[in-house]
């Protein structure tokens, strides 16, 4: 499996992806908003884009579908529940479905509601797994829920699916928000040394050559995985004095999501 992360350089800071089979050169494009950059990269690599996957229905993820399909004739894949929100879906996906790319690549579909209620993430069947997580999980952050999502569902997705993936899983999100998200982590947990150090590096990062994090790193620097951290809880109590002595992880997640909305 070969992964190309494509930095759009747009105001929304989208990342697009191409995933290719090294044997056949067939490729899947994830959320190819910048269809010109995606097509140019595929051409440069000698790849043929045969499938397009939308992680969810938002325009900054689906906006490239039309021109991409016109240029390649690729099939469009998205969550089965997005049928009324994304035009022209050829294959509706549900949890556990496997998407094949060429001869060698298999991507498993995870049903990951929260940012929207018809959001999929893809998990590669490779020695070191890779997660293509759209707007569900970001580097050092979590998706918002104010355009068709639900915070409780987002918590369930984090707790019952994402947190249980192997620690070595590579994380490929739909946007470059890492520097801002690390500032939120440090606002919530000022003594997080690893987040502090990473922010120093990320402030200088070229998103066209972005660092790819792992789930192990996310669990250290992403507040939304640090729900039992004493310093996160202590600081949260300053904003929510009624917080119980030992708040459950769900309560902490929901309060953090609420704070992040107005941060
Ligand atoms: Zn979105
Ligand atoms: Zn987005």
Short mmCIF file of C-alpha atoms and ligand atoms in Angstrom, two decimals:
data_model
loop_
_atom_site.label_atom_id
_atom_site.label_comp_id
_atom_site.label_asym_id
_atom_site.label_seq_id
_atom_site.Cartn_x
_atom_site.Cartn_y
_atom_site.Cartn_z
CA UNK A 1 0.00 0.00 0.00
CA UNK A 2 1.34 3.42 -0.93
CA UNK A 3 -0.17 6.51 0.68
CA UNK A 4 0.11 10.03 -0.71
CA UNK A 5 -1.04 12.80 1.59
CA UNK A 6 -1.93 15.84 -0.49
CA UNK A 7 -1.92 19.27 1.13
CA UNK A 8 -4.53 21.49 -0.53
CA UNK A 9 -3.21 24.75 0.92
CA UNK A 10 -6.82 26.06 1.09
CA UNK A 11 -8.40 28.12 3.87
CA UNK A 12 -10.01 25.01 5.41
CA UNK A 13 -6.59 23.32 5.57
CA UNK A 14 -7.85 20.07 3.96
CA UNK A 15 -5.69 17.02 3.44
CA UNK A 16 -6.65 14.79 0.46
CA UNK A 17 -5.29 11.27 0.04
CA UNK A 18 -4.41 8.78 -2.64
CA UNK A 19 -3.99 5.13 -1.67
CA UNK A 20 -2.45 2.93 -4.34
CA UNK A 21 -1.67 -0.71 -5.01
CA UNK A 22 2.03 -0.93 -5.88
CA UNK A 23 1.43 -3.92 -8.18
CA UNK A 24 -1.35 -2.60 -10.39
CA UNK A 25 -1.12 1.19 -9.93
CA UNK A 26 -4.84 1.38 -9.17
CA UNK A 27 -5.67 4.08 -6.64
CA UNK A 28 -8.44 5.21 -4.32
CA UNK A 29 -8.86 8.96 -3.72
CA UNK A 30 -10.15 10.04 -0.30
CA UNK A 31 -12.11 13.32 -0.19
CA UNK A 32 -10.37 14.70 -3.31
CA UNK A 33 -11.54 18.30 -2.93
CA UNK A 34 -8.49 19.60 -4.78
CA UNK A 35 -9.14 17.34 -7.74
CA UNK A 36 -6.47 19.06 -9.82
CA UNK A 37 -3.73 18.35 -7.31
CA UNK A 38 -4.99 14.78 -6.83
CA UNK A 39 -5.09 14.11 -10.58
CA UNK A 40 -1.66 15.65 -11.08
CA UNK A 41 -0.17 13.54 -8.29
CA UNK A 42 -1.74 10.36 -9.69
CA UNK A 43 -0.41 11.17 -13.15
CA UNK A 44 3.03 11.88 -11.75
CA UNK A 45 3.03 8.49 -10.01
CA UNK A 46 1.60 6.63 -13.01
CA UNK A 47 -1.53 5.66 -11.09
CA UNK A 48 -5.14 5.19 -12.26
CA UNK A 49 -7.82 6.45 -9.88
CA UNK A 50 -10.61 3.87 -9.96
CA UNK A 51 -12.46 4.72 -6.74
CA UNK A 52 -13.32 7.83 -4.75
CA UNK A 53 -14.27 7.65 -1.10
CA UNK A 54 -16.01 10.41 0.86
CA UNK A 55 -15.52 10.09 4.61
CA UNK A 56 -18.68 12.18 5.09
CA UNK A 57 -21.06 14.57 3.40
CA UNK A 58 -19.53 18.01 4.07
CA UNK A 59 -18.78 20.12 1.00
CA UNK A 60 -15.06 20.42 1.73
CA UNK A 61 -14.88 16.61 1.36
CA UNK A 62 -17.31 16.01 -1.51
CA UNK A 63 -16.63 19.15 -3.58
CA UNK A 64 -14.18 17.43 -5.93
CA UNK A 65 -16.39 14.44 -6.76
CA UNK A 66 -17.91 15.78 -9.99
CA UNK A 67 -14.73 16.81 -11.81
CA UNK A 68 -12.88 13.77 -10.46
CA UNK A 69 -15.50 11.36 -11.79
CA UNK A 70 -15.60 13.23 -15.12
CA UNK A 71 -11.83 12.89 -15.43
CA UNK A 72 -11.47 9.26 -14.32
CA UNK A 73 -14.84 7.47 -14.42
CA UNK A 74 -14.10 6.35 -10.85
CA UNK A 75 -16.80 4.78 -8.66
CA UNK A 76 -18.01 6.79 -5.65
CA UNK A 77 -18.09 5.18 -2.20
CA UNK A 78 -19.56 6.66 0.98
CA UNK A 79 -21.55 5.72 4.09
CA UNK A 80 -24.81 4.03 3.10
CA UNK A 81 -26.63 6.54 5.33
CA UNK A 82 -25.30 9.47 3.27
CA UNK A 83 -27.35 8.50 0.19
CA UNK A 84 -29.61 11.55 0.46
CA UNK A 85 -26.75 13.96 1.18
CA UNK A 86 -24.10 12.90 -1.35
CA UNK A 87 -25.12 12.72 -5.00
CA UNK A 88 -24.22 9.72 -7.13
CA UNK A 89 -23.00 7.14 -4.59
CA UNK A 90 -22.20 3.86 -6.40
CA UNK A 91 -21.48 1.85 -3.27
CA UNK A 92 -23.00 2.51 0.14
CA UNK A 93 -20.74 1.36 2.98
CA UNK A 94 -21.48 -0.17 6.35
CA UNK A 95 -19.26 -1.25 9.24
CA UNK A 96 -17.00 -4.17 8.37
CA UNK A 97 -17.16 -3.72 4.59
CA UNK A 98 -13.80 -4.18 2.88
CA UNK A 99 -12.68 -1.96 0.02
CA UNK A 100 -10.11 -3.48 -2.30
CA UNK A 101 -7.68 -1.37 -4.27
CA UNK A 102 -5.84 -3.28 -7.00
CA UNK A 103 -4.48 -6.65 -5.91
CA UNK A 104 -2.79 -5.84 -2.63
CA UNK A 105 -4.71 -3.19 -0.70
CA UNK A 106 -7.59 -3.89 1.66
CA UNK A 107 -9.28 -1.13 3.64
CA UNK A 108 -11.85 -1.90 6.29
CA UNK A 109 -14.76 0.43 6.78
CA UNK A 110 -15.47 1.69 10.32
CA UNK A 111 -18.82 3.32 11.02
CA UNK A 112 -17.77 6.35 13.09
CA UNK A 113 -20.68 8.69 13.89
CA UNK A 114 -20.23 11.91 15.85
CA UNK A 115 -18.89 14.63 13.54
CA UNK A 116 -21.82 13.70 11.31
CA UNK A 117 -24.07 10.68 11.64
CA UNK A 118 -22.91 9.15 8.36
CA UNK A 119 -19.14 9.26 8.68
CA UNK A 120 -16.77 6.43 7.83
CA UNK A 121 -13.11 5.92 8.70
CA UNK A 122 -10.92 3.45 6.82
CA UNK A 123 -8.48 1.10 8.51
CA UNK A 124 -5.87 -0.58 6.34
CA UNK A 125 -5.11 -4.28 6.59
CA UNK A 126 -1.34 -3.78 6.73
CA UNK A 127 1.40 -4.83 9.17
CA UNK A 128 1.35 -1.32 10.57
CA UNK A 129 -2.30 -0.27 10.30
CA UNK A 130 -3.23 3.15 8.95
CA UNK A 131 -6.42 5.01 9.85
CA UNK A 132 -7.96 7.51 7.44
CA UNK A 133 -10.20 9.38 9.81
CA UNK A 134 -11.76 12.33 7.96
CA UNK A 135 -13.15 14.82 10.47
CA UNK A 136 -13.64 12.34 13.33
CA UNK A 137 -10.13 12.37 14.79
CA UNK A 138 -7.58 15.11 14.13
CA UNK A 139 -3.99 15.32 15.23
CA UNK A 140 -4.35 16.45 18.84
CA UNK A 141 -8.09 16.99 18.44
CA UNK A 142 -11.58 15.74 17.68
CA UNK A 143 -14.17 16.78 15.10
CA UNK A 144 -16.84 19.32 16.03
CA UNK A 145 -20.48 18.29 16.17
CA UNK A 146 -22.33 21.39 15.01
CA UNK A 147 -23.02 20.44 11.37
CA UNK A 148 -25.12 17.34 11.71
CA UNK A 149 -23.23 15.56 14.48
CA UNK A 150 -23.72 14.55 18.08
CA UNK A 151 -21.14 14.76 20.93
CA UNK A 152 -22.37 11.59 22.70
CA UNK A 153 -21.94 9.60 19.49
CA UNK A 154 -18.50 11.11 19.00
CA UNK A 155 -17.53 10.01 22.50
CA UNK A 156 -18.79 6.48 21.80
CA UNK A 157 -16.78 6.36 18.57
CA UNK A 158 -13.62 7.44 20.41
CA UNK A 159 -14.14 5.11 23.38
CA UNK A 160 -15.41 1.96 21.69
CA UNK A 161 -13.52 2.10 18.37
CA UNK A 162 -10.61 4.53 18.00
CA UNK A 163 -9.08 4.09 21.46
CA UNK A 164 -9.00 0.32 20.93
CA UNK A 165 -6.97 0.33 17.70
CA UNK A 166 -3.32 -0.80 17.88
CA UNK A 167 -0.98 1.84 19.34
CA UNK A 168 1.17 1.81 16.19
CA UNK A 169 -1.78 2.81 13.96
CA UNK A 170 -0.84 5.72 11.68
CA UNK A 171 -3.30 8.61 11.80
CA UNK A 172 -4.26 10.39 8.55
CA UNK A 173 -6.85 13.11 9.28
CA UNK A 174 -8.92 15.24 6.90
CA UNK A 175 -7.42 18.59 7.97
CA UNK A 176 -4.18 20.08 9.23
CA UNK A 177 -5.19 21.53 12.59
CA UNK A 178 -2.32 20.25 14.68
CA UNK A 179 -0.74 23.49 15.90
CA UNK A 180 -4.04 25.02 17.01
CA UNK A 181 -5.16 21.75 18.59
CA UNK A 182 -1.91 21.46 20.56
CA UNK A 183 -2.60 24.93 21.93
CA UNK A 184 -5.96 23.65 23.17
CA UNK A 185 -4.25 20.62 24.73
CA UNK A 186 -1.84 22.95 26.55
CA UNK A 187 -4.69 25.21 27.61
CA UNK A 188 -6.34 22.16 29.19
CA UNK A 189 -3.17 20.48 30.44
CA UNK A 190 -0.38 23.07 30.80
CA UNK A 191 2.06 20.46 32.17
CA UNK A 192 1.89 18.21 29.08
CA UNK A 193 5.60 18.22 28.18
CA UNK A 194 5.24 16.18 25.01
CA UNK A 195 2.54 18.52 23.64
CA UNK A 196 4.76 21.52 24.46
CA UNK A 197 7.73 20.05 22.66
CA UNK A 198 5.62 18.99 19.66
CA UNK A 199 4.07 22.46 19.34
CA UNK A 200 7.57 23.95 19.04
CA UNK A 201 8.17 21.65 16.06
CA UNK A 202 4.71 22.01 14.50
CA UNK A 203 4.77 25.81 14.48
CA UNK A 204 7.50 25.46 11.86
CA UNK A 205 5.96 22.50 9.98
CA UNK A 206 5.35 22.62 6.24
CA UNK A 207 1.92 20.90 5.85
CA UNK A 208 3.05 19.60 2.46
CA UNK A 209 5.51 17.44 4.42
CA UNK A 210 3.38 16.86 7.48
CA UNK A 211 4.37 14.62 10.34
CA UNK A 212 2.20 11.48 10.47
CA UNK A 213 1.26 10.69 14.05
CA UNK A 214 0.34 7.37 15.61
CA UNK A 215 -2.42 6.46 18.01
CA UNK A 216 0.26 6.08 20.69
CA UNK A 217 1.30 9.71 20.21
CA UNK A 218 -2.32 10.88 20.08
CA UNK A 219 -2.96 9.28 23.46
CA UNK A 220 -0.22 11.52 24.87
CA UNK A 221 -1.06 14.81 23.16
CA UNK A 222 -4.77 14.64 22.30
CA UNK A 223 -6.95 15.88 25.16
CA UNK A 224 -9.88 13.82 23.87
CA UNK A 225 -7.94 10.63 24.70
CA UNK A 226 -6.76 11.93 28.10
CA UNK A 227 -10.03 11.72 29.97
CA UNK A 228 -8.53 10.22 33.14
CA UNK A 229 -5.61 12.66 33.40
CA UNK A 230 -5.62 14.29 36.88
CA UNK A 231 -4.43 17.61 35.47
CA UNK A 232 -7.12 17.62 32.74
CA UNK A 233 -9.77 16.94 35.39
CA UNK A 234 -8.37 19.49 37.84
CA UNK A 235 -8.35 22.22 35.19
CA UNK A 236 -11.80 21.22 33.95
CA UNK A 237 -13.15 21.77 37.44
CA UNK A 238 -12.15 25.46 37.20
CA UNK A 239 -14.64 25.82 34.32
CA UNK A 240 -17.23 23.42 35.76
CA UNK A 241 -17.16 23.66 39.61
CA UNK A 242 -19.95 21.07 39.88
CA UNK A 243 -17.80 18.36 38.29
CA UNK A 244 -17.92 15.24 40.52
CA UNK A 245 -14.81 14.08 42.41
CA UNK A 246 -14.08 11.28 39.98
CA UNK A 247 -15.90 12.20 36.79
CA UNK A 248 -16.51 9.40 34.29
CA UNK A 249 -14.65 9.63 30.97
CA UNK A 250 -17.83 10.41 29.04
CA UNK A 251 -18.57 13.47 31.18
CA UNK A 252 -14.98 14.71 30.76
CA UNK A 253 -15.12 14.21 26.98
CA UNK A 254 -18.41 16.09 26.65
CA UNK A 255 -17.17 19.01 28.77
CA UNK A 256 -13.95 19.22 26.76
CA UNK A 257 -15.91 19.18 23.50
CA UNK A 258 -18.11 21.97 24.88
CA UNK A 259 -15.09 24.09 25.88
CA UNK A 260 -13.42 23.52 22.52
CA UNK A 261 -16.50 24.96 20.76
CA UNK A 262 -15.92 28.39 22.23
CA UNK A 263 -12.14 28.26 22.68
ZN1 LIG B 1 -16.73 17.73 8.16
ZN1 LIG B 2 -13.76 18.87 6.84
#
